[in-house]
Amino acid sequence: MSPVSAEVGVFGGSGFYSFLDDVVEVSVHTPYGPPSAPVAVGTVDGRRVAFLPRHGVHHELPPHRVDFRANVWAMGSLGVRRLLGPCAVGSLQPDIHPGDFVVCDQLVDRTYGRSADTFFDGGVVGHVSFADPYCPELRPLAVSAARSSGITVHEGGTVVVVRGPRFSTRAESSSYRREGWHVINMTQYPEAYLARELGICYSGIGLVTDYDTGVSGSDGEAVTMADVFAVLRANVDRTRALLARLIPLIPSTPSCSCASALDQGPLGR
């Protein structure tokens, strides 16, 4: 365990660094190699918070190259018990608009060919319940913080996670919409699942950056990175405001079942 510790962790983009006070940078070593970047540890309203840009400091790691095991393990080794995962998502439904936030309650994995997505990869065997992927205690707190920040937020929703880095074809997007799924993303899996394996509460907070290709209301326009990054840049301050309101609301001791998903996790908890 590092001499520097934190109780709440945040994954996100490099634009979120400035919401922390009294920051120290920690280089964390994990059994899976280094995480995407050194971890910034600081305070938010007196709470110790660890921040890690999942794609690297300069957004140099595409989704399929992110070492999610190293990132989540690094957070757990610092003592993090509550993990927040703000992320970019595309809308699959015409009533979910760019600039809205979605606090998801379900997840569908459509990734393939990535690095290992479990800590139980030989030597230790475990089977973890993932029926409810997101922490039921953190989710309403995130929704409340968003509303208090003046953000339009959707409480609940299913995110389908694709491999990336490419966006969907029109046929794929149409298929996801027919399934009734709400948003699409490239990083929520295995990030959320690995947190569950370590008994860490996890909440995914999706910022809608675009309508996925072919969604009614988007005039059938194809998704571009320029559009996505433009919405992200315009909403960094809103995301920071949400986190600043949310973190003080989080109870110090979890009362949910996330930590009991496995009696003895890989970190020995």
Coordinates of C-alpha atoms in Angstrom, one line a residue:
M1 CA 0.0 0.0 0.0
S2 CA 1.3 3.4 -1.0
P3 CA 2.1 5.9 1.9
V4 CA -0.2 8.3 -0.1
S5 CA -3.8 7.2 0.1
A6 CA -7.3 8.3 -1.1
E7 CA -10.8 7.1 -0.4
V8 CA -12.4 8.3 -3.7
G9 CA -11.0 7.7 -7.2
V10 CA -11.9 9.4 -10.5
F11 CA -11.0 8.3 -14.0
G12 CA -11.3 10.9 -16.7
G13 CA -9.6 13.2 -19.2
S14 CA -6.7 15.4 -18.4
G15 CA -8.9 18.5 -18.3
F16 CA -10.2 17.4 -14.9
Y17 CA -7.0 17.8 -13.0
S18 CA -7.8 21.3 -11.8
F19 CA -10.7 20.3 -9.6
L20 CA -8.2 18.9 -7.0
D21 CA -6.5 20.9 -4.3
D22 CA -3.1 20.2 -2.7
V23 CA -2.1 17.8 -5.4
V24 CA 0.8 15.3 -5.2
E25 CA 1.7 13.0 -8.1
V26 CA 2.2 9.3 -7.3
S27 CA 3.9 6.8 -9.5
V28 CA 2.1 3.5 -8.8
H29 CA 3.6 0.1 -9.7
T30 CA 1.2 -2.8 -10.3
P31 CA 1.5 -6.5 -11.2
Y32 CA 0.2 -5.5 -14.7
G33 CA 2.7 -2.8 -15.4
P34 CA 2.3 1.0 -15.0
P35 CA -1.2 2.6 -15.2
S36 CA -2.0 5.1 -18.0
A37 CA -0.3 8.0 -16.0
P38 CA 1.0 8.9 -12.6
V39 CA -2.0 9.2 -10.2
A40 CA -2.7 12.8 -8.9
V41 CA -3.9 12.7 -5.3
G42 CA -5.4 15.8 -3.7
T43 CA -8.5 17.0 -1.8
V44 CA -12.0 18.0 -2.7
D45 CA -13.9 19.6 0.2
G46 CA -11.6 17.8 2.7
R47 CA -11.9 14.3 1.0
R48 CA -8.8 12.6 -0.3
V49 CA -9.3 11.9 -4.0
A50 CA -7.1 10.1 -6.6
F51 CA -7.4 11.1 -10.2
L52 CA -6.1 9.1 -13.2
P53 CA -6.5 10.0 -16.9
R54 CA -7.5 6.7 -18.4
H55 CA -6.2 7.5 -21.9
G56 CA -2.9 9.0 -20.6
V57 CA -1.9 12.6 -19.9
H58 CA -2.0 13.5 -23.6
H59 CA -4.8 11.2 -24.6
E60 CA -2.3 9.0 -26.3
L61 CA -3.9 5.6 -25.5
P62 CA -6.8 4.5 -27.7
P63 CA -9.5 2.5 -25.8
H64 CA -8.3 -0.9 -26.9
R65 CA -4.8 -0.1 -25.6
V66 CA -5.8 1.2 -22.2
D67 CA -4.4 -1.2 -19.5
F68 CA -7.6 -1.3 -17.4
R69 CA -6.2 -3.8 -15.0
A70 CA -3.3 -1.6 -14.1
N71 CA -5.5 1.5 -13.8
V72 CA -8.1 -0.1 -11.5
W73 CA -5.4 -2.0 -9.4
A74 CA -3.5 1.3 -9.0
M75 CA -6.7 2.9 -7.5
G76 CA -7.3 0.0 -5.2
S77 CA -3.7 0.0 -4.0
L78 CA -4.1 3.6 -2.9
G79 CA -7.0 2.6 -0.7
V80 CA -9.8 3.8 -3.0
R81 CA -13.2 2.3 -2.2
R82 CA -15.4 4.5 -4.3
L83 CA -14.6 5.0 -8.0
L84 CA -16.2 7.5 -10.4
G85 CA -15.9 7.0 -14.1
P86 CA -16.9 10.1 -16.1
C87 CA -16.8 9.2 -19.8
A88 CA -17.9 10.3 -23.3
V89 CA -20.9 8.5 -24.7
G90 CA -22.9 8.7 -27.9
S91 CA -26.6 8.8 -27.8
L92 CA -28.6 5.9 -29.3
Q93 CA -32.0 7.5 -28.6
P94 CA -33.4 10.8 -30.0
D95 CA -34.6 12.0 -26.6
I96 CA -31.0 11.8 -25.2
H97 CA -29.2 14.9 -26.5
P98 CA -25.6 16.0 -26.8
G99 CA -24.7 17.9 -23.6
D100 CA -27.0 15.7 -21.4
F101 CA -25.5 13.4 -18.8
V102 CA -26.6 9.7 -18.3
V103 CA -25.9 7.9 -15.0
C104 CA -26.2 4.3 -16.3
D105 CA -27.5 1.3 -14.4
Q106 CA -26.9 -1.4 -17.0
L107 CA -24.1 -2.4 -19.3
V108 CA -23.7 -4.6 -22.4
D109 CA -20.2 -5.8 -23.5
R110 CA -19.6 -5.9 -27.2
T111 CA -15.8 -5.6 -27.0
Y112 CA -13.3 -8.2 -28.3
G113 CA -9.6 -8.7 -28.7
R114 CA -8.5 -6.5 -25.9
S115 CA -6.1 -7.2 -23.1
A116 CA -7.2 -9.4 -20.2
D117 CA -10.4 -8.2 -18.6
T118 CA -10.2 -10.0 -15.2
F119 CA -7.8 -10.3 -12.3
F120 CA -8.7 -14.0 -12.0
D121 CA -6.4 -14.9 -14.9
G122 CA -4.7 -17.9 -13.4
G123 CA -3.5 -18.9 -9.9
V124 CA -6.6 -17.5 -8.3
V125 CA -10.1 -18.5 -9.3
G126 CA -13.1 -16.3 -8.7
H127 CA -16.6 -15.8 -10.0
V128 CA -18.1 -12.4 -9.4
S129 CA -21.8 -11.3 -9.7
F130 CA -22.2 -8.6 -12.2
A131 CA -25.9 -8.6 -12.6
D132 CA -26.1 -5.0 -11.5
P133 CA -22.9 -3.4 -12.8
Y134 CA -23.1 0.0 -11.2
C135 CA -23.2 0.9 -7.5
P136 CA -26.8 1.5 -6.4
E137 CA -25.7 3.9 -3.6
L138 CA -23.5 6.1 -5.9
R139 CA -26.0 6.4 -8.8
P140 CA -28.7 8.5 -7.0
L141 CA -26.0 10.7 -5.5
A142 CA -24.5 11.4 -9.0
V143 CA -28.0 12.2 -10.3
S144 CA -28.6 14.6 -7.4
A145 CA -25.3 16.3 -7.9
A146 CA -25.9 16.7 -11.6
R147 CA -29.3 18.3 -11.0
S148 CA -27.9 20.6 -8.4
S149 CA -25.4 21.7 -11.0
G150 CA -28.1 22.6 -13.5
I151 CA -27.2 19.6 -15.7
T152 CA -29.9 17.7 -17.7
V153 CA -29.4 14.1 -16.4
H154 CA -31.0 10.8 -17.3
E155 CA -31.3 8.5 -14.2
G156 CA -30.6 5.0 -15.4
G157 CA -29.9 3.7 -18.9
T158 CA -28.0 0.9 -20.6
V159 CA -24.6 1.6 -22.2
V160 CA -23.3 -0.8 -24.9
V161 CA -19.5 -0.9 -24.9
V162 CA -17.7 -1.4 -28.2
R163 CA -14.0 -2.1 -28.9
G164 CA -13.1 1.1 -30.7
P165 CA -11.3 3.1 -31.8
R166 CA -13.7 3.1 -34.8
F167 CA -17.3 4.4 -34.5
S168 CA -20.3 2.2 -35.4
T169 CA -21.5 1.5 -38.9
R170 CA -25.1 2.6 -39.6
A171 CA -26.2 -1.1 -39.4
E172 CA -24.6 -1.6 -36.0
S173 CA -26.0 1.6 -34.6
S174 CA -29.5 0.7 -35.9
S175 CA -29.2 -2.7 -34.2
Y176 CA -28.2 -1.2 -30.9
R177 CA -31.2 1.1 -31.0
R178 CA -33.6 -1.7 -31.8
E179 CA -32.3 -3.4 -28.6
G180 CA -33.5 -0.4 -26.7
W181 CA -30.0 0.5 -25.4
H182 CA -29.5 4.2 -24.6
V183 CA -25.8 5.2 -25.1
I184 CA -22.6 3.8 -26.6
N185 CA -19.1 4.0 -25.2
M186 CA -15.6 2.4 -25.5
T187 CA -14.3 2.2 -21.9
Q188 CA -17.0 1.3 -19.4
Y189 CA -16.1 -2.3 -19.9
P190 CA -13.9 -3.7 -18.4
E191 CA -13.4 -0.7 -16.1
A192 CA -16.6 -1.2 -14.2
Y193 CA -16.2 -5.0 -14.0
L194 CA -12.6 -4.8 -12.7
A195 CA -13.7 -2.5 -10.0
R196 CA -16.3 -5.0 -9.0
E197 CA -13.7 -7.8 -8.8
L198 CA -11.8 -5.7 -6.3
G199 CA -14.9 -4.9 -4.3
I200 CA -14.8 -1.2 -5.2
C201 CA -18.0 0.7 -5.7
Y202 CA -18.2 2.1 -9.3
S203 CA -20.4 4.7 -11.0
G204 CA -20.2 5.5 -14.7
I205 CA -21.2 9.1 -15.5
G206 CA -21.7 9.5 -19.3
L207 CA -21.5 12.9 -21.0
V208 CA -23.4 12.7 -24.3
T209 CA -21.1 14.1 -27.0
D210 CA -23.1 13.2 -30.1
Y211 CA -25.9 11.3 -31.7
D212 CA -24.6 7.9 -32.9
T213 CA -24.7 7.5 -36.6
G214 CA -28.3 7.4 -38.0
V215 CA -30.1 8.4 -34.7
S216 CA -33.3 10.3 -35.5
G217 CA -32.8 13.9 -34.9
S218 CA -29.2 13.9 -36.1
D219 CA -30.1 14.2 -39.8
G220 CA -28.1 10.9 -40.4
E221 CA -24.8 12.6 -40.0
A222 CA -21.8 10.4 -39.3
V223 CA -20.0 10.8 -36.0
T224 CA -16.6 12.7 -36.2
M225 CA -13.9 13.1 -33.5
A226 CA -14.0 16.9 -34.1
D227 CA -17.6 16.9 -33.0
V228 CA -17.0 14.7 -30.0
F229 CA -14.0 16.8 -28.7
A230 CA -15.9 20.0 -29.3
V231 CA -18.7 18.9 -26.9
L232 CA -16.2 17.5 -24.4
R233 CA -14.2 20.8 -24.3
A234 CA -17.4 22.8 -23.8
N235 CA -18.5 20.6 -20.9
V236 CA -15.3 20.1 -18.9
D237 CA -16.4 22.8 -16.4
R238 CA -19.8 21.2 -16.0
T239 CA -18.3 17.8 -15.3
R240 CA -15.9 19.3 -12.7
A241 CA -18.8 21.1 -11.1
L242 CA -20.7 17.8 -10.9
L243 CA -17.7 16.0 -9.3
A244 CA -17.2 18.8 -6.8
R245 CA -20.8 18.5 -5.7
L246 CA -20.8 14.7 -5.8
I247 CA -17.7 13.8 -3.9
P248 CA -18.7 15.4 -0.5
L249 CA -22.0 13.5 -0.7
I250 CA -20.4 10.1 -0.8
P251 CA -20.6 8.3 2.6
S252 CA -17.3 7.3 4.1
T253 CA -18.5 3.7 4.6
P254 CA -20.3 1.9 1.8
S255 CA -23.7 0.5 2.6
C256 CA -24.2 -1.3 -0.7
S257 CA -23.3 -4.8 -1.7
C258 CA -20.5 -4.0 -4.2
A259 CA -17.7 -4.8 -1.7
S260 CA -19.3 -8.1 -0.8
A261 CA -19.5 -9.4 -4.4
L262 CA -16.5 -11.5 -3.6
D263 CA -15.5 -12.4 0.0
Q264 CA -11.8 -12.4 -0.8
G265 CA -10.7 -10.3 -3.7
P266 CA -7.3 -10.3 -5.5
L267 CA -6.0 -7.5 -3.3
G268 CA -6.7 -9.7 -0.2
R269 CA -9.7 -7.7 1.0

